[in-house]
Amino acid sequence: MDITKESPTSYKTMRTVISRTGKQNYRLKQSITWSKMSKNRYVDVTGIGINPSFWGPTPGSEYGEQKWTTYSHTSGTQSHSSIYNTSSTKWSRGTGGYSVRIDLPNNGFGGGADAKTVRTLTNYMYYSVRPVAVNSRLDAFGHYAHQEKNSAISPAISLSGVSFSVSPSTSFTYHPNTHVLKTNP
């Protein structure tokens, strides 16, 4: 049985899920669904932290995807996607969790009937974990940051359990964190 925690704002909803995939093996998944498009769309950072004293990420289990639709008068609605697999350079991996940088789509430049506008936007990421010590709980801490100001510097990510930061910090706003708990895993 999945355990889910949601954290909505007026712009988006963040959902963090713990799913059992085998005996003491779990998948941690986080998704973001935008209900209102932000005017500033540069980079988002999404990740899930764990307690590294008791759980460890399974290398090679990470995966992410972003999906969006655009609309123009001449082309109508079109679907797009980008994938973040294990070979992607967008991942930040550590013993305390994994996170991924996601480049957000923007509206098309220029005017005219073929100018594309982003209408819907969702993304998700997941990775698997396994126990590294005997314990009675699995904590998943969902984290998310949205870049408000453009920066030529690629963001540096720090994620370990409940601790999460992105720098340059002045360029990002943080979504309220989630905490999902599975007892007696």
XYZ file of C-alpha atoms in Angstrom:
185
model
C 0.000 0.000 0.000
C 1.366 3.412 -1.000
C 1.791 6.141 1.597
C 1.281 9.642 0.174
C 1.675 13.203 1.415
C 0.568 16.259 -0.588
C 1.596 19.882 -0.173
C -0.462 22.316 -2.302
C 0.028 26.036 -2.954
C -1.904 28.396 -5.236
C 0.506 27.541 -8.091
C 1.299 23.842 -7.707
C 0.876 20.625 -5.771
C 3.809 18.527 -4.601
C 3.149 14.850 -3.870
C 5.629 12.504 -2.172
C 4.980 8.752 -2.160
C 6.561 5.664 -0.560
C 5.779 2.433 -2.483
C 6.906 -1.063 -1.575
C 8.649 -2.858 -4.470
C 9.958 -5.936 -2.651
C 10.914 -7.276 0.737
C 12.411 -4.202 2.453
C 12.834 -2.457 -0.901
C 10.942 0.765 -1.518
C 10.544 3.378 -4.224
C 10.381 7.041 -3.256
C 8.592 9.228 -5.790
C 7.899 12.915 -5.967
C 5.704 14.730 -8.469
C 4.894 18.365 -9.109
C 1.735 19.443 -10.922
C 1.401 23.105 -11.815
C -2.155 24.466 -11.644
C -1.101 28.012 -12.536
C 1.911 28.847 -14.697
C 4.639 30.927 -13.089
C 5.833 33.825 -15.226
C 9.444 32.949 -14.262
C 10.398 29.522 -15.564
C 14.097 28.701 -15.468
C 15.149 25.721 -13.335
C 13.370 23.650 -10.704
C 15.146 21.369 -8.249
C 13.174 18.476 -6.794
C 14.422 15.735 -4.503
C 13.700 13.310 -1.710
C 15.881 13.022 1.377
C 16.265 9.948 3.593
C 17.963 9.097 6.873
C 21.353 7.732 5.665
C 21.958 5.986 8.992
C 19.233 3.450 8.151
C 18.528 3.632 4.393
C 20.588 3.974 1.242
C 19.675 4.834 -2.359
C 19.880 1.988 -4.871
C 22.359 3.172 -7.542
C 20.908 3.153 -11.047
C 17.284 3.270 -9.868
C 16.812 7.020 -10.397
C 14.495 8.286 -13.120
C 12.688 11.525 -13.857
C 10.406 12.966 -16.493
C 8.832 16.299 -17.309
C 5.698 16.622 -19.440
C 4.088 19.769 -20.771
C 1.677 20.952 -23.416
C 1.890 24.069 -25.563
C -0.790 25.807 -27.553
C -0.633 28.016 -30.628
C -3.361 29.144 -32.990
C -1.752 27.435 -35.987
C -0.516 24.205 -34.356
C -3.168 23.718 -31.672
C -2.200 21.742 -28.569
C 1.078 19.810 -28.678
C 2.581 17.449 -26.097
C 6.266 17.487 -25.097
C 8.478 15.622 -22.652
C 12.030 15.378 -21.398
C 13.569 12.400 -19.597
C 16.179 12.339 -16.826
C 17.619 8.825 -16.746
C 20.591 7.495 -14.798
C 23.117 8.891 -17.299
C 21.728 12.444 -17.095
C 24.098 15.062 -15.677
C 21.155 16.788 -13.971
C 21.177 14.423 -10.959
C 22.695 15.197 -7.580
C 23.315 11.951 -5.707
C 24.302 11.410 -2.094
C 23.855 8.987 0.776
C 21.116 11.269 2.150
C 18.990 11.255 -1.006
C 18.780 12.110 -4.685
C 17.606 15.275 -6.417
C 17.364 16.427 -10.016
C 17.567 19.805 -11.790
C 14.775 20.289 -14.301
C 14.928 22.920 -17.061
C 11.439 24.390 -17.367
C 9.855 25.200 -20.736
C 9.024 28.792 -21.615
C 6.539 30.404 -23.930
C 7.702 30.907 -27.490
C 9.234 34.255 -28.397
C 7.770 36.499 -31.046
C 4.195 37.070 -31.963
C 1.946 35.749 -34.591
C -0.392 32.802 -34.845
C 2.366 30.228 -34.216
C 3.582 31.711 -30.887
C 3.496 28.798 -28.427
C 2.214 29.184 -24.858
C 2.863 26.592 -22.137
C -0.540 25.422 -20.880
C 0.195 22.439 -18.590
C 3.321 21.342 -16.743
C 4.077 18.291 -14.585
C 7.228 16.501 -13.534
C 8.221 13.592 -11.374
C 11.315 11.826 -10.117
C 11.899 8.621 -8.215
C 14.579 6.309 -6.909
C 14.670 3.121 -4.858
C 16.061 2.623 -1.364
C 17.138 -0.381 0.688
C 17.989 -0.727 4.377
C 21.583 -0.366 5.554
C 20.784 -1.026 9.229
C 17.951 -2.557 11.249
C 15.304 0.084 11.915
C 11.603 0.557 12.457
C 10.865 3.498 10.150
C 11.435 4.853 6.672
C 11.286 8.646 6.418
C 11.002 10.342 3.030
C 11.459 14.119 3.017
C 10.166 15.794 -0.155
C 11.967 18.981 -1.198
C 11.403 21.429 -4.041
C 12.882 24.777 -5.109
C 11.793 27.046 -7.957
C 14.202 29.480 -9.598
C 12.732 33.007 -9.664
C 15.731 34.906 -11.065
C 17.837 33.868 -14.033
C 21.443 33.016 -13.230
C 24.345 32.033 -15.437
C 25.583 29.766 -12.647
C 24.274 26.220 -12.565
C 22.679 25.712 -9.140
C 24.595 23.808 -6.464
C 22.390 21.370 -4.557
C 22.770 20.127 -1.006
C 20.385 17.380 0.126
C 20.621 15.081 3.118
C 17.495 13.900 4.838
C 15.515 16.851 6.140
C 18.254 19.337 5.081
C 17.915 20.862 1.600
C 19.419 23.970 0.016
C 20.139 25.328 -3.431
C 22.613 28.097 -4.225
C 22.706 30.834 -5.286
C 19.929 30.924 -2.676
C 18.718 34.406 -3.652
C 17.544 33.022 -7.008
C 15.243 30.343 -5.540
C 12.019 30.082 -3.570
C 11.187 26.932 -1.628
C 7.962 24.959 -1.645
C 6.757 23.658 1.749
C 8.449 20.303 2.442
C 6.612 17.026 2.804
C 7.347 14.214 5.218
C 6.122 10.673 4.533
C 6.647 8.002 7.177
C 6.446 4.215 6.833
C 6.704 2.424 10.181
C 7.880 -1.158 10.594
C 9.066 -1.453 6.973
